[in-house]
Coordinates of N, CA, C and O in Angstrom, one line a residue:
X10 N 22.0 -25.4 -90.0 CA 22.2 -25.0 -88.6 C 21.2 -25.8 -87.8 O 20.0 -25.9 -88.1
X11 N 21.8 -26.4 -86.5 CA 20.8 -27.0 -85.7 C 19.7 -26.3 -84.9 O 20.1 -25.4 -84.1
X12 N 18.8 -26.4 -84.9 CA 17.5 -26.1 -84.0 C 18.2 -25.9 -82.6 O 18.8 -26.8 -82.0
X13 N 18.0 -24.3 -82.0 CA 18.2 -24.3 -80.7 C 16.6 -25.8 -80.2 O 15.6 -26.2 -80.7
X14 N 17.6 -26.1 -79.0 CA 16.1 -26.9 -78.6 C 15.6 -26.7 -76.8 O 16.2 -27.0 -75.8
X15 N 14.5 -26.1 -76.9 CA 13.8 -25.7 -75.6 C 12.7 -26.8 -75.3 O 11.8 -27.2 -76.0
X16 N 13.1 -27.3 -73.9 CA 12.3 -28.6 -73.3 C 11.0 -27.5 -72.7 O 10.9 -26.3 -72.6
X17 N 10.5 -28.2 -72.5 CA 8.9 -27.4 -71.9 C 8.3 -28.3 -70.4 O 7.5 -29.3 -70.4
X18 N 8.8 -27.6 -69.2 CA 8.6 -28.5 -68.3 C 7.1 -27.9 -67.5 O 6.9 -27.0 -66.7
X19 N 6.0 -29.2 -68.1 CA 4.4 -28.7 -67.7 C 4.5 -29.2 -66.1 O 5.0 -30.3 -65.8
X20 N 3.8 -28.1 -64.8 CA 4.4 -28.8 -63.7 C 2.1 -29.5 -63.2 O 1.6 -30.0 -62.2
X21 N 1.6 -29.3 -64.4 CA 0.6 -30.0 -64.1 C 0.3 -31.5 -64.7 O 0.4 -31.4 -65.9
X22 N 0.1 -32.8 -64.3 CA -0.5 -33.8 -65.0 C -1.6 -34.0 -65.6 O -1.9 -34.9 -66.4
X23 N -2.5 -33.2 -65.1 CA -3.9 -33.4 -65.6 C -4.0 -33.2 -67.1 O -3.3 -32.5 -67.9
X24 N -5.8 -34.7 -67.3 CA -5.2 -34.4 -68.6 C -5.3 -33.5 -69.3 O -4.6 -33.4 -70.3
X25 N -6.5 -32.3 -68.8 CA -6.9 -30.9 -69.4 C -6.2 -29.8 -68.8 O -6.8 -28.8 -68.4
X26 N -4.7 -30.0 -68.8 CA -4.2 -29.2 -67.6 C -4.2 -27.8 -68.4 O -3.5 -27.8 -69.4
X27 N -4.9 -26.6 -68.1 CA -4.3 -25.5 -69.1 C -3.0 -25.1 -69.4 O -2.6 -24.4 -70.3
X28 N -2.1 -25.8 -68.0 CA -0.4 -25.5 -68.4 C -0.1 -25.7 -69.2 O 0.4 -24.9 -70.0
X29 N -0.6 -27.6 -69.5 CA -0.1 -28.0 -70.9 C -1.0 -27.5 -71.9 O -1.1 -28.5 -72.6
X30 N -1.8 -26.7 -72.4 CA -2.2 -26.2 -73.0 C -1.5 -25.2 -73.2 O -1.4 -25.0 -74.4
X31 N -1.0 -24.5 -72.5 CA 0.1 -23.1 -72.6 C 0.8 -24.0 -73.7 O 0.7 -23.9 -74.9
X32 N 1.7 -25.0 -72.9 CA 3.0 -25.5 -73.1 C 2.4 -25.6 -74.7 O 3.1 -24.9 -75.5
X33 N 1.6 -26.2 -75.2 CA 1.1 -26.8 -76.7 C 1.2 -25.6 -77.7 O 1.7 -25.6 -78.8
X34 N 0.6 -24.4 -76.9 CA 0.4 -23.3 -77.8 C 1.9 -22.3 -77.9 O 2.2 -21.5 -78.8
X35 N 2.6 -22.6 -76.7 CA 4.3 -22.3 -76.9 C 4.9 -23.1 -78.4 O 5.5 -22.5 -79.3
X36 N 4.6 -24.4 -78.4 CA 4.8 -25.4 -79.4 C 4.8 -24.6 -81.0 O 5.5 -24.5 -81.9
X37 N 3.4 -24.3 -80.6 CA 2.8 -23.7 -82.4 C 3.5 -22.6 -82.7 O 3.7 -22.2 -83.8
X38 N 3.8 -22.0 -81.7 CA 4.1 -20.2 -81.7 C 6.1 -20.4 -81.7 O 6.9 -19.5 -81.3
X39 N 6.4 -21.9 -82.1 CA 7.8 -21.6 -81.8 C 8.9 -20.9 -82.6 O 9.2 -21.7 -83.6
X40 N 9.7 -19.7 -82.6 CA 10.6 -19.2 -83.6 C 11.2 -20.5 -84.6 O 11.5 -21.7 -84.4
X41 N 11.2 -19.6 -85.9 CA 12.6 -20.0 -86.9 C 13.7 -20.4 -85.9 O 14.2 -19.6 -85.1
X42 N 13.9 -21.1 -86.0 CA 15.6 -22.1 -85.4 C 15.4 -22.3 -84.4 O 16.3 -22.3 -83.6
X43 N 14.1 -22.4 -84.1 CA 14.0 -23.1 -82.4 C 12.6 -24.7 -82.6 O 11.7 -25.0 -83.4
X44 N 13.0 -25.1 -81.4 CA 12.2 -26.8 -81.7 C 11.8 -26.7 -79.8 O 12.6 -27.0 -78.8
X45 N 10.8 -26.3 -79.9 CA 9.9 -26.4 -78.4 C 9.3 -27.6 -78.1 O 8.6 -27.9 -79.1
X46 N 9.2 -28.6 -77.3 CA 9.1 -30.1 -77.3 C 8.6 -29.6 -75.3 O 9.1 -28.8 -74.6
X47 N 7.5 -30.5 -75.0 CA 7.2 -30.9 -73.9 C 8.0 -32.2 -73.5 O 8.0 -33.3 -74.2
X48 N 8.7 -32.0 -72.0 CA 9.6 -32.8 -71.8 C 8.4 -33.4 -70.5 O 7.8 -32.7 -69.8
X49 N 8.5 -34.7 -70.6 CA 7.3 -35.4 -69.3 C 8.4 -36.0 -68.1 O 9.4 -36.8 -68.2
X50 N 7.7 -35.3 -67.1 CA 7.8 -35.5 -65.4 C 7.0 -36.4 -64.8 O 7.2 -36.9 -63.7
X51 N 6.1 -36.5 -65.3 CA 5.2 -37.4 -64.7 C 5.5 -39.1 -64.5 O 4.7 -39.8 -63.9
X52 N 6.4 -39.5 -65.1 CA 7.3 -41.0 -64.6 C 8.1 -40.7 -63.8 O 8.4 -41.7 -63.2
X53 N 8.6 -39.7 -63.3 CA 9.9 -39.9 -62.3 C 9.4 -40.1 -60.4 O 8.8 -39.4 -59.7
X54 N 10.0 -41.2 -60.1 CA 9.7 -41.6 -58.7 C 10.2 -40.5 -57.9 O 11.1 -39.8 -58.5
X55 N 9.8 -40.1 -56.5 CA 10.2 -39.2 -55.6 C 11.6 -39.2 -55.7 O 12.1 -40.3 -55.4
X56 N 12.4 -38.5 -55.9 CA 13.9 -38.4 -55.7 C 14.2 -38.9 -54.6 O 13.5 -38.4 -53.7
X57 N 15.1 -39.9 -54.2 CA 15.6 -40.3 -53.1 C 16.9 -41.0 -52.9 O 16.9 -42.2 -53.2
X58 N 18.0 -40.5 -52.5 CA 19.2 -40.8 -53.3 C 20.2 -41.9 -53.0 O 21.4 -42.1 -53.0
X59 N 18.6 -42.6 -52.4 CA 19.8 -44.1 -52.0 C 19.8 -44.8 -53.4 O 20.6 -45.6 -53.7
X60 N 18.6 -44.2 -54.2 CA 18.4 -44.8 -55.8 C 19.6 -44.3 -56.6 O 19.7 -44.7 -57.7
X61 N 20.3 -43.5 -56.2 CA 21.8 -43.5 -56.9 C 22.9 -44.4 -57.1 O 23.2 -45.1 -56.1
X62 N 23.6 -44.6 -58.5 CA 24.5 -45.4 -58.1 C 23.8 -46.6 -59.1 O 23.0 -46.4 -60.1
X63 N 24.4 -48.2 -58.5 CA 23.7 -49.0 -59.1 C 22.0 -49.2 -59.3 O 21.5 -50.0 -60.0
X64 N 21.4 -48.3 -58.5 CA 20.0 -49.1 -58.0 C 19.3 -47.7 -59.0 O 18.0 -47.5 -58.8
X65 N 20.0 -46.6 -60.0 CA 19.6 -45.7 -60.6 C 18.1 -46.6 -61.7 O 17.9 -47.6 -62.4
X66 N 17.3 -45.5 -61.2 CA 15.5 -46.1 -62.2 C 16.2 -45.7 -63.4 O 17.0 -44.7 -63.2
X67 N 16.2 -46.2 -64.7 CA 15.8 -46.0 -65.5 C 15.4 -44.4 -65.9 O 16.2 -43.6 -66.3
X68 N 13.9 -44.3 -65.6 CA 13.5 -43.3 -65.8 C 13.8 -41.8 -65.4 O 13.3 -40.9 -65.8
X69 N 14.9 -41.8 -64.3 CA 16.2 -40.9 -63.8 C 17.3 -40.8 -64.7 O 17.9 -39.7 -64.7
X70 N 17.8 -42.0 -65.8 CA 18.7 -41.8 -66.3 C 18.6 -41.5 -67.9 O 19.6 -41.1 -68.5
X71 N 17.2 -41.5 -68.6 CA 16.4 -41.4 -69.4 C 16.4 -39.7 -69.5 O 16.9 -39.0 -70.3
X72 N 15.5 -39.4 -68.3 CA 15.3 -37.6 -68.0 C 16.9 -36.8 -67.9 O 17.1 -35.8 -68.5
X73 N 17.6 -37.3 -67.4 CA 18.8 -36.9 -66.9 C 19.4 -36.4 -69.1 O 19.6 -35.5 -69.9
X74 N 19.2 -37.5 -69.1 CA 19.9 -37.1 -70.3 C 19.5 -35.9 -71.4 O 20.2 -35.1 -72.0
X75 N 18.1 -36.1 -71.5 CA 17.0 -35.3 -72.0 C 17.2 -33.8 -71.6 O 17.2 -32.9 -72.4
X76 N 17.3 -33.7 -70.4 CA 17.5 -32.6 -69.9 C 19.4 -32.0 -70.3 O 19.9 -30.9 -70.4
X77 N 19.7 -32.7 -70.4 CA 21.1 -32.8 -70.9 C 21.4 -31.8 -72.4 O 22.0 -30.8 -72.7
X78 N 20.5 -32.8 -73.0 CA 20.6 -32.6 -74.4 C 20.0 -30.9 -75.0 O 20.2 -30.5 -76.1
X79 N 19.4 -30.3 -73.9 CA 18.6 -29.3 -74.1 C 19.9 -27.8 -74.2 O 21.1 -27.6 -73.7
X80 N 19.1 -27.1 -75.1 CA 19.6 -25.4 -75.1 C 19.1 -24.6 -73.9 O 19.8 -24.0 -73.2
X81 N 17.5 -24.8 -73.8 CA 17.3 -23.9 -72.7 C 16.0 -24.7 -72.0 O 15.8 -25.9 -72.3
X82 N 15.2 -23.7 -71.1 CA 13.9 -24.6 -70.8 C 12.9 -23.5 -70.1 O 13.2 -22.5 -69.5
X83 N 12.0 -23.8 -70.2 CA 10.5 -22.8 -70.0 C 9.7 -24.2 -68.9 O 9.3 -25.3 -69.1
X84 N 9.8 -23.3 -67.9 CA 8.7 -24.2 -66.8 C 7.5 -23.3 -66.8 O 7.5 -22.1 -66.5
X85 N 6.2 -24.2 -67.1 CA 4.6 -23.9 -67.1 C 3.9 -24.5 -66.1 O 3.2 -25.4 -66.1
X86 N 4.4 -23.6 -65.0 CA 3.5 -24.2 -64.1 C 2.2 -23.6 -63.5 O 1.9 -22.4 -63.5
X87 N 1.4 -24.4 -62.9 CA 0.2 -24.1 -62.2 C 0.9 -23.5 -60.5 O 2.0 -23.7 -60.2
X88 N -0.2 -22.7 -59.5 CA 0.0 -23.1 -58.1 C -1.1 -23.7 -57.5 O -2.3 -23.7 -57.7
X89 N -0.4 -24.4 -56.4 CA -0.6 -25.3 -55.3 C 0.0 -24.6 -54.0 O 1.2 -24.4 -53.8
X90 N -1.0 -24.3 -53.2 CA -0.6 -23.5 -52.6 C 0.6 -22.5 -51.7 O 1.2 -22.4 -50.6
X91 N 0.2 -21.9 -53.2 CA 1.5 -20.8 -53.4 C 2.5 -21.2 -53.4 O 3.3 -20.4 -52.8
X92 N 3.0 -22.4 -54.0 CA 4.1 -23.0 -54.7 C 3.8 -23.8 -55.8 O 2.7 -23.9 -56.4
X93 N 4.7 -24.5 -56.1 CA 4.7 -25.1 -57.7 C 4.3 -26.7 -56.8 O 4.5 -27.3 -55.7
X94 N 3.7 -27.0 -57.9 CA 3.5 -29.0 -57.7 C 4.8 -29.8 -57.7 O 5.6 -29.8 -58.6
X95 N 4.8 -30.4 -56.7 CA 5.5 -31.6 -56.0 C 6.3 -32.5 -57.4 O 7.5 -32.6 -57.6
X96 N 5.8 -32.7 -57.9 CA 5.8 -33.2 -59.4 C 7.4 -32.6 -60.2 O 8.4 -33.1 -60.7
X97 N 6.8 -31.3 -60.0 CA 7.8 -30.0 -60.7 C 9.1 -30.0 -59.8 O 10.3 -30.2 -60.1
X98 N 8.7 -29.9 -59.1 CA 10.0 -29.5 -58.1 C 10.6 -30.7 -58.5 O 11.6 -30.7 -59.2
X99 N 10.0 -32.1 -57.9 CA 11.1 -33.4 -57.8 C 11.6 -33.5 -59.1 O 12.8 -34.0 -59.3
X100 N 10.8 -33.2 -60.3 CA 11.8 -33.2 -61.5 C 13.0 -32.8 -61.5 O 14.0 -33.5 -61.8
X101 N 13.0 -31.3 -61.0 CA 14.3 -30.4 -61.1 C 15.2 -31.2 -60.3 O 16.4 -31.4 -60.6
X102 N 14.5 -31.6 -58.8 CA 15.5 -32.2 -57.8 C 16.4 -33.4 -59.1 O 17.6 -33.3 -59.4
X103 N 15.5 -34.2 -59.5 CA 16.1 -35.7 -60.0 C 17.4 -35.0 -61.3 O 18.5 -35.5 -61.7
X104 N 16.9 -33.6 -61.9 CA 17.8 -33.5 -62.8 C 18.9 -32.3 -62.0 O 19.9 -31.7 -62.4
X105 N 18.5 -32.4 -61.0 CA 20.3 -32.0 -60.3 C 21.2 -32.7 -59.1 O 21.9 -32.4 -58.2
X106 N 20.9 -33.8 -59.8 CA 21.9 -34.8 -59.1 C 22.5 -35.5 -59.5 O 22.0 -35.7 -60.7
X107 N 23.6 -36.5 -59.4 CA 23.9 -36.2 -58.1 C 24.9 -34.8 -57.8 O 25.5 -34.3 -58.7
X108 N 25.0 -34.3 -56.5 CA 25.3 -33.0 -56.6 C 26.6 -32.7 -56.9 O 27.5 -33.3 -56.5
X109 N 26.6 -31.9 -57.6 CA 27.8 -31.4 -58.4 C 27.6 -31.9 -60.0 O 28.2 -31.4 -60.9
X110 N 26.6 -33.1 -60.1 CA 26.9 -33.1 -61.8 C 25.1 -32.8 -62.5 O 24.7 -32.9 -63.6
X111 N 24.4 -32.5 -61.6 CA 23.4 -31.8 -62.3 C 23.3 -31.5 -64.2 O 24.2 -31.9 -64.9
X112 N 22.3 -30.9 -64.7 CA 22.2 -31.5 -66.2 C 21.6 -30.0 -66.0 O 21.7 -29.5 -67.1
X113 N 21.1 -29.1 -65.1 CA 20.2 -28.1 -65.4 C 21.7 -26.2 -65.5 O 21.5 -25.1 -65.8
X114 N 22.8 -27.0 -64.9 CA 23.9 -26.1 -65.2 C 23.5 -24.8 -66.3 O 23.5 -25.1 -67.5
X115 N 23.1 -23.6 -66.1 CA 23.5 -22.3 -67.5 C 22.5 -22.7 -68.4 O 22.6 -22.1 -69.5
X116 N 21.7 -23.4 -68.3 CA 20.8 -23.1 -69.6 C 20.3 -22.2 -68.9 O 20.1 -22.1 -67.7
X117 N 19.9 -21.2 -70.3 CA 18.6 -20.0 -70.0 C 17.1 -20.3 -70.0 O 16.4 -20.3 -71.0
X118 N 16.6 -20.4 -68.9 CA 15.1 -20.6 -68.6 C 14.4 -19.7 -68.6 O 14.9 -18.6 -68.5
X119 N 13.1 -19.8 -68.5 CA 11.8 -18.7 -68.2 C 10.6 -19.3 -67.6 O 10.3 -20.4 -68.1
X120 N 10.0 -19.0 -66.9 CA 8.7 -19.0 -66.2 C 7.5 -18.7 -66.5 O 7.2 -17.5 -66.5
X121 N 6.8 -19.5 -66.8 CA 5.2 -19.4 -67.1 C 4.3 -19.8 -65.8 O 3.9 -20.9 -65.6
X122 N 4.1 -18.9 -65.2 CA 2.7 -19.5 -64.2 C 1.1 -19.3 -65.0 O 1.0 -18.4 -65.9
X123 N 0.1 -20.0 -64.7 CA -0.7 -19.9 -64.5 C -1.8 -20.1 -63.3 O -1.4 -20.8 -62.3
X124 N -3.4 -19.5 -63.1 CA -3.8 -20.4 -62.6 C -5.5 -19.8 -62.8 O -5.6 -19.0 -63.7
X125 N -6.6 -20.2 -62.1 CA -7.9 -20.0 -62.6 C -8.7 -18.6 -62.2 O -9.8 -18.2 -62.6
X126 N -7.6 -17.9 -61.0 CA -7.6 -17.0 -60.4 C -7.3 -16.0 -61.2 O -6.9 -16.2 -62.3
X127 N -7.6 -14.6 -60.8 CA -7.0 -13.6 -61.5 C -5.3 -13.0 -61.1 O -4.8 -12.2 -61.8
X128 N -4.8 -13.6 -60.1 CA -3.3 -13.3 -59.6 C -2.5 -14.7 -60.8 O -1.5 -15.1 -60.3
X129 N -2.7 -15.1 -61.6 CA -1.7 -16.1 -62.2 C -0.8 -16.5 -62.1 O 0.0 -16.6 -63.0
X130 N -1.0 -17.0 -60.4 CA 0.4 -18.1 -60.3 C 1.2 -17.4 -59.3 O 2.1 -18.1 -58.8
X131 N 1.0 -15.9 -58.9 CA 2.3 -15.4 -59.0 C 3.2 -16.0 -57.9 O 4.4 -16.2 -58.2
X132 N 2.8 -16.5 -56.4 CA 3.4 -17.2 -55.3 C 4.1 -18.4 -56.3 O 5.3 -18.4 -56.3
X133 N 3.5 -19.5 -57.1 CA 4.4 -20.2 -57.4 C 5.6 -19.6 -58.6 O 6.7 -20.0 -58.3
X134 N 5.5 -19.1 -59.3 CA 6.5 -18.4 -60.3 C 7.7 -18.1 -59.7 O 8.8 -18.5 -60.1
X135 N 7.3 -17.2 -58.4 CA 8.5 -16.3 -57.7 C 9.1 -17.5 -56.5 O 10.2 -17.2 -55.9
X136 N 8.6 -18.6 -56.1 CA 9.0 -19.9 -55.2 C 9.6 -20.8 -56.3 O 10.5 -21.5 -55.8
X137 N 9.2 -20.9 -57.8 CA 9.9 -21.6 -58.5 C 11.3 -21.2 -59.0 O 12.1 -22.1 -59.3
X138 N 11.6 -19.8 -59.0 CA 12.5 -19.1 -59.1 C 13.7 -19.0 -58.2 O 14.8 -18.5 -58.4
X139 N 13.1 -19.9 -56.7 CA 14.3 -19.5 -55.8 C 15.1 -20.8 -56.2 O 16.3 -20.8 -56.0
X140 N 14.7 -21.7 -56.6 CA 14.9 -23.3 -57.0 C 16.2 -23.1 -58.0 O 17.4 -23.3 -57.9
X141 N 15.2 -22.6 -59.1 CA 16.4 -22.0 -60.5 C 17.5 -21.3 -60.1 O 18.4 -21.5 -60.8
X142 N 17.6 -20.6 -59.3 CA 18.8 -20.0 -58.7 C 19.7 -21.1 -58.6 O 20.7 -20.9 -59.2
X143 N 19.8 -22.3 -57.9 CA 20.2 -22.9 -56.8 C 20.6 -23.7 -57.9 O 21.8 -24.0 -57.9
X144 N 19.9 -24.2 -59.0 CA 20.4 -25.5 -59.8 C 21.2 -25.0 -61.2 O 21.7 -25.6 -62.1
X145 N 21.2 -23.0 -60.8 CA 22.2 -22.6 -62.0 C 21.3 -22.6 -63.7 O 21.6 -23.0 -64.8
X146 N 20.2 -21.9 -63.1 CA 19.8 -22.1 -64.7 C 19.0 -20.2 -65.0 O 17.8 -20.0 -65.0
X147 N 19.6 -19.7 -65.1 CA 19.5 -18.0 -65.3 C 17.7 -17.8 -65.7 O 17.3 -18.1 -66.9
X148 N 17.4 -17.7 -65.3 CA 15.8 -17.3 -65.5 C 15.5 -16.1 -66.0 O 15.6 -15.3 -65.0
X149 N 15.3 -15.5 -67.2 CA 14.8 -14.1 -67.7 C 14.1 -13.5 -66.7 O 13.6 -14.2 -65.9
X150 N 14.1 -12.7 -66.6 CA 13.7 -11.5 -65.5 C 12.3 -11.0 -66.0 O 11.2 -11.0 -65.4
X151 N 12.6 -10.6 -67.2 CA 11.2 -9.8 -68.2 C 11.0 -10.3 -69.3 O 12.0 -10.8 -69.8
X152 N 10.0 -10.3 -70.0 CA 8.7 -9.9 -69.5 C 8.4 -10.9 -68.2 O 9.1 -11.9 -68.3
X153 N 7.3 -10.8 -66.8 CA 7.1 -12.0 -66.4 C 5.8 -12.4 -66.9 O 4.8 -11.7 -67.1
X154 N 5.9 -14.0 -67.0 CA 4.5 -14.0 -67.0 C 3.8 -15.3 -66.3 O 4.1 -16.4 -66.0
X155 N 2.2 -13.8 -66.1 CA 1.0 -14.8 -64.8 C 0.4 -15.0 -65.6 O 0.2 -13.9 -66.1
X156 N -0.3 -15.9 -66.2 CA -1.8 -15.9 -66.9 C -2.4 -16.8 -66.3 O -2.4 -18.0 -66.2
X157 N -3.4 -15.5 -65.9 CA -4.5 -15.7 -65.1 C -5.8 -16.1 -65.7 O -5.8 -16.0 -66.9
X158 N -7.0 -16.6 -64.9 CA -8.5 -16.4 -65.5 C -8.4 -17.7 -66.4 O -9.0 -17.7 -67.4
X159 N -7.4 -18.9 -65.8 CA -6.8 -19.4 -67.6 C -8.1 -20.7 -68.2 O -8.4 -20.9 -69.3
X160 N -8.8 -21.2 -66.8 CA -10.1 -21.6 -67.5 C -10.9 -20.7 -68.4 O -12.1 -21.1 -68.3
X161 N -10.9 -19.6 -69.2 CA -11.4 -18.9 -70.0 C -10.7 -18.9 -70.9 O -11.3 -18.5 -71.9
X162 N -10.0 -19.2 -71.1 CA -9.0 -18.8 -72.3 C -9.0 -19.6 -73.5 O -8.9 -19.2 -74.7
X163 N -9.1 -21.1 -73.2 CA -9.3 -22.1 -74.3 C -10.3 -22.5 -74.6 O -11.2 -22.5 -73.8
X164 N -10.8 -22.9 -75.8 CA -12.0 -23.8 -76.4 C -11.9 -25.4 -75.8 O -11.1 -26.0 -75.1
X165 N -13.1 -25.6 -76.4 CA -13.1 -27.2 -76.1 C -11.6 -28.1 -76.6 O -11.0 -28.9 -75.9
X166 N -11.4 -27.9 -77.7 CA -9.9 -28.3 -78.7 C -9.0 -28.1 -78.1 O -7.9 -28.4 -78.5
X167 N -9.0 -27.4 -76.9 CA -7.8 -26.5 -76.3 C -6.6 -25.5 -76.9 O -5.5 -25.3 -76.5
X168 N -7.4 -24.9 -77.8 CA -7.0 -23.9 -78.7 C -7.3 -22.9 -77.4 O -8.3 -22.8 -76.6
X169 N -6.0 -21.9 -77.6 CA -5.9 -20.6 -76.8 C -7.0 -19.9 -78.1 O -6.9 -20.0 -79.3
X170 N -7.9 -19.2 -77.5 CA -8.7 -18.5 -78.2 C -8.6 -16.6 -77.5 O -9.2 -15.6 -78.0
X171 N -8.0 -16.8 -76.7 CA -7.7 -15.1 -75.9 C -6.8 -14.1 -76.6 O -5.5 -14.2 -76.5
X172 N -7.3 -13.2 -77.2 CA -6.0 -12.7 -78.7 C -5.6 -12.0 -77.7 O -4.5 -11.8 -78.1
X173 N -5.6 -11.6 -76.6 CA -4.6 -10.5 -76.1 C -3.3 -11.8 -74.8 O -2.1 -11.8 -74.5
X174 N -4.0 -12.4 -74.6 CA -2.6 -13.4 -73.9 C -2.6 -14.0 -75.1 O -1.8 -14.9 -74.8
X175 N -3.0 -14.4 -76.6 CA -1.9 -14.9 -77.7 C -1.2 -14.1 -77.9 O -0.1 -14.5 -78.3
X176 N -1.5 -12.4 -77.7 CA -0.3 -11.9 -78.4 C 1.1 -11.5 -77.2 O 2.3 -11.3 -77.5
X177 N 0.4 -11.6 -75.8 CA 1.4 -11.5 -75.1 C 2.2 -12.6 -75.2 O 3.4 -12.5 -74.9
X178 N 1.7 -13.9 -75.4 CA 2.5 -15.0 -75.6 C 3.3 -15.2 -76.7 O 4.3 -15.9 -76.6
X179 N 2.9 -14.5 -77.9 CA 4.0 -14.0 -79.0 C 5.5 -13.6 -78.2 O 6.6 -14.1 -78.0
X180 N 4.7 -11.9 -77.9 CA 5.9 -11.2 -77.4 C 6.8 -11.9 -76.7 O 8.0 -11.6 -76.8
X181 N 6.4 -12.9 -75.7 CA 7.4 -13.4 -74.6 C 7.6 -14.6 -75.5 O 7.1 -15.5 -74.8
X182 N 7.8 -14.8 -76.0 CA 8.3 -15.7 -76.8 C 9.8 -15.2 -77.9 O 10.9 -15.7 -77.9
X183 N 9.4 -14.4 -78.3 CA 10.3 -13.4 -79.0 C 11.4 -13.0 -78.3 O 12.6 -13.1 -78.7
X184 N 11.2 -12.6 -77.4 CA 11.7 -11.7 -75.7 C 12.6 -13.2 -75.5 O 13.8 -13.0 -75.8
X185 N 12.3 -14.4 -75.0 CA 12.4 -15.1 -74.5 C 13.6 -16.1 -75.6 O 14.4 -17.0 -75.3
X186 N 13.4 -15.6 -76.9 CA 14.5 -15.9 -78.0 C 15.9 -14.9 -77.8 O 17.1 -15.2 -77.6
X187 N 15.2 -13.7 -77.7 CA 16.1 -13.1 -77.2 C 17.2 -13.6 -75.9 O 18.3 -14.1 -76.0
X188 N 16.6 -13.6 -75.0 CA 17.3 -14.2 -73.9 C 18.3 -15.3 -74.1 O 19.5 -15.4 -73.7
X189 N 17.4 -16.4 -74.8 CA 18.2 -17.4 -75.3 C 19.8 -17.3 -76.2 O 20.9 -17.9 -76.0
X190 N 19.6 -16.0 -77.4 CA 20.7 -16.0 -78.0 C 21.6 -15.2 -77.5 O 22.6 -15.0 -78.1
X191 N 21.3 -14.6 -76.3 CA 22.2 -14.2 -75.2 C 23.2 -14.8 -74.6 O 24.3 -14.3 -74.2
X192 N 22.4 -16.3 -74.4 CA 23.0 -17.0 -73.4 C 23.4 -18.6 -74.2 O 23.8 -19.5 -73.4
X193 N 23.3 -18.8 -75.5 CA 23.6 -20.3 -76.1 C 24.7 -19.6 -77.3 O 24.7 -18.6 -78.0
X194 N 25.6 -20.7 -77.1 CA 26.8 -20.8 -77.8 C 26.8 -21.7 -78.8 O 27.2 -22.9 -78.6
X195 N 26.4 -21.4 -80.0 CA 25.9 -22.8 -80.9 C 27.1 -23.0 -82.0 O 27.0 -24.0 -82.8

């Protein structure tokens, strides 16, 4: 049987981003018959859609596909004031176009905010969510998750060392399998 496959879209570039440190420890913690893979945004030029057509980058038609190829997808993002990074967003823009043939169609997603605050993300989570509506991709409702305080959480290695958001990150992980075999037709 094939590996459901869940892309992991980190909406930080830095290179100690705790997102992608989330996203890494989503990785380790991934179910029997699922393949968690970080999918990279950080090549794609500002969406601009005179680049449709012949003058398409490469790196639009690369992502496009990728995104294609996916069962579901988990966005980890950080906020910027009280929305998601520019970065994140234009990904989603580049993988829903051109409009009407979008790539992000019915996969089942979920939301990871973090941030260094004790509110974790929550203005970007719920602004990233109005997005997902729009590009058709069902976002789990519950559990949600903010993980907050997230400069505390990792070691130097960037090992999650916080047993109580590992174990909440279990659960929504599980939770978040669930959702998936809700919604994939394999």
């Amino acid at each position: 049987m094939e590996k459901i496959q869940v892309g992991l879209f980190v909406g930080s570039l830095r290179k100690e981003s705790f997102n992608k440190k989330i996203a890494n420890h989503l990785i380790s913690i991934a179910p029997e018959g699922y393949e968690y893979k970080i999918i990279e945004i950080g090549q794609l030029p500002f969406y601009n859609e005179d680049l449709e057509g012949d003058k398409l980058p490469d790196s639009y038609k690369s992502f496009r596909a990728e995104v294609e190829a996916l069962d579901a997808v988990i966005f980890v993002t950080p906020e910027y004031n009280r929305s998601v990074p520019a970065v994140l967003k234009n990904a989603i823009d580049v993988a829903s176009r051109p409009y009407g043939k979008g790539k992000w169609g019915k996969k089942p997603g979920a939301v990871i905010s973090s941030s260094i605050g004790a509110i974790g993300g929550f203005g970007a989570n719920h602004h990233l969510r109005q997005s997902l509506v729009f590009v058709d991709i069902p976002a789990m409702a519950q559990p949600e998750a903010y993980i907050g305080n997230a400069a505390k959480l990792f070691d130097e290695q960037g090992k999650l060392t916080n047993e109580d958001t590992a174990k909440f990150l279990k659960d929504y992980v599980a939770a978040f399998s669930e959702w998936v075999e809700k919604s994939v037709k394999k």
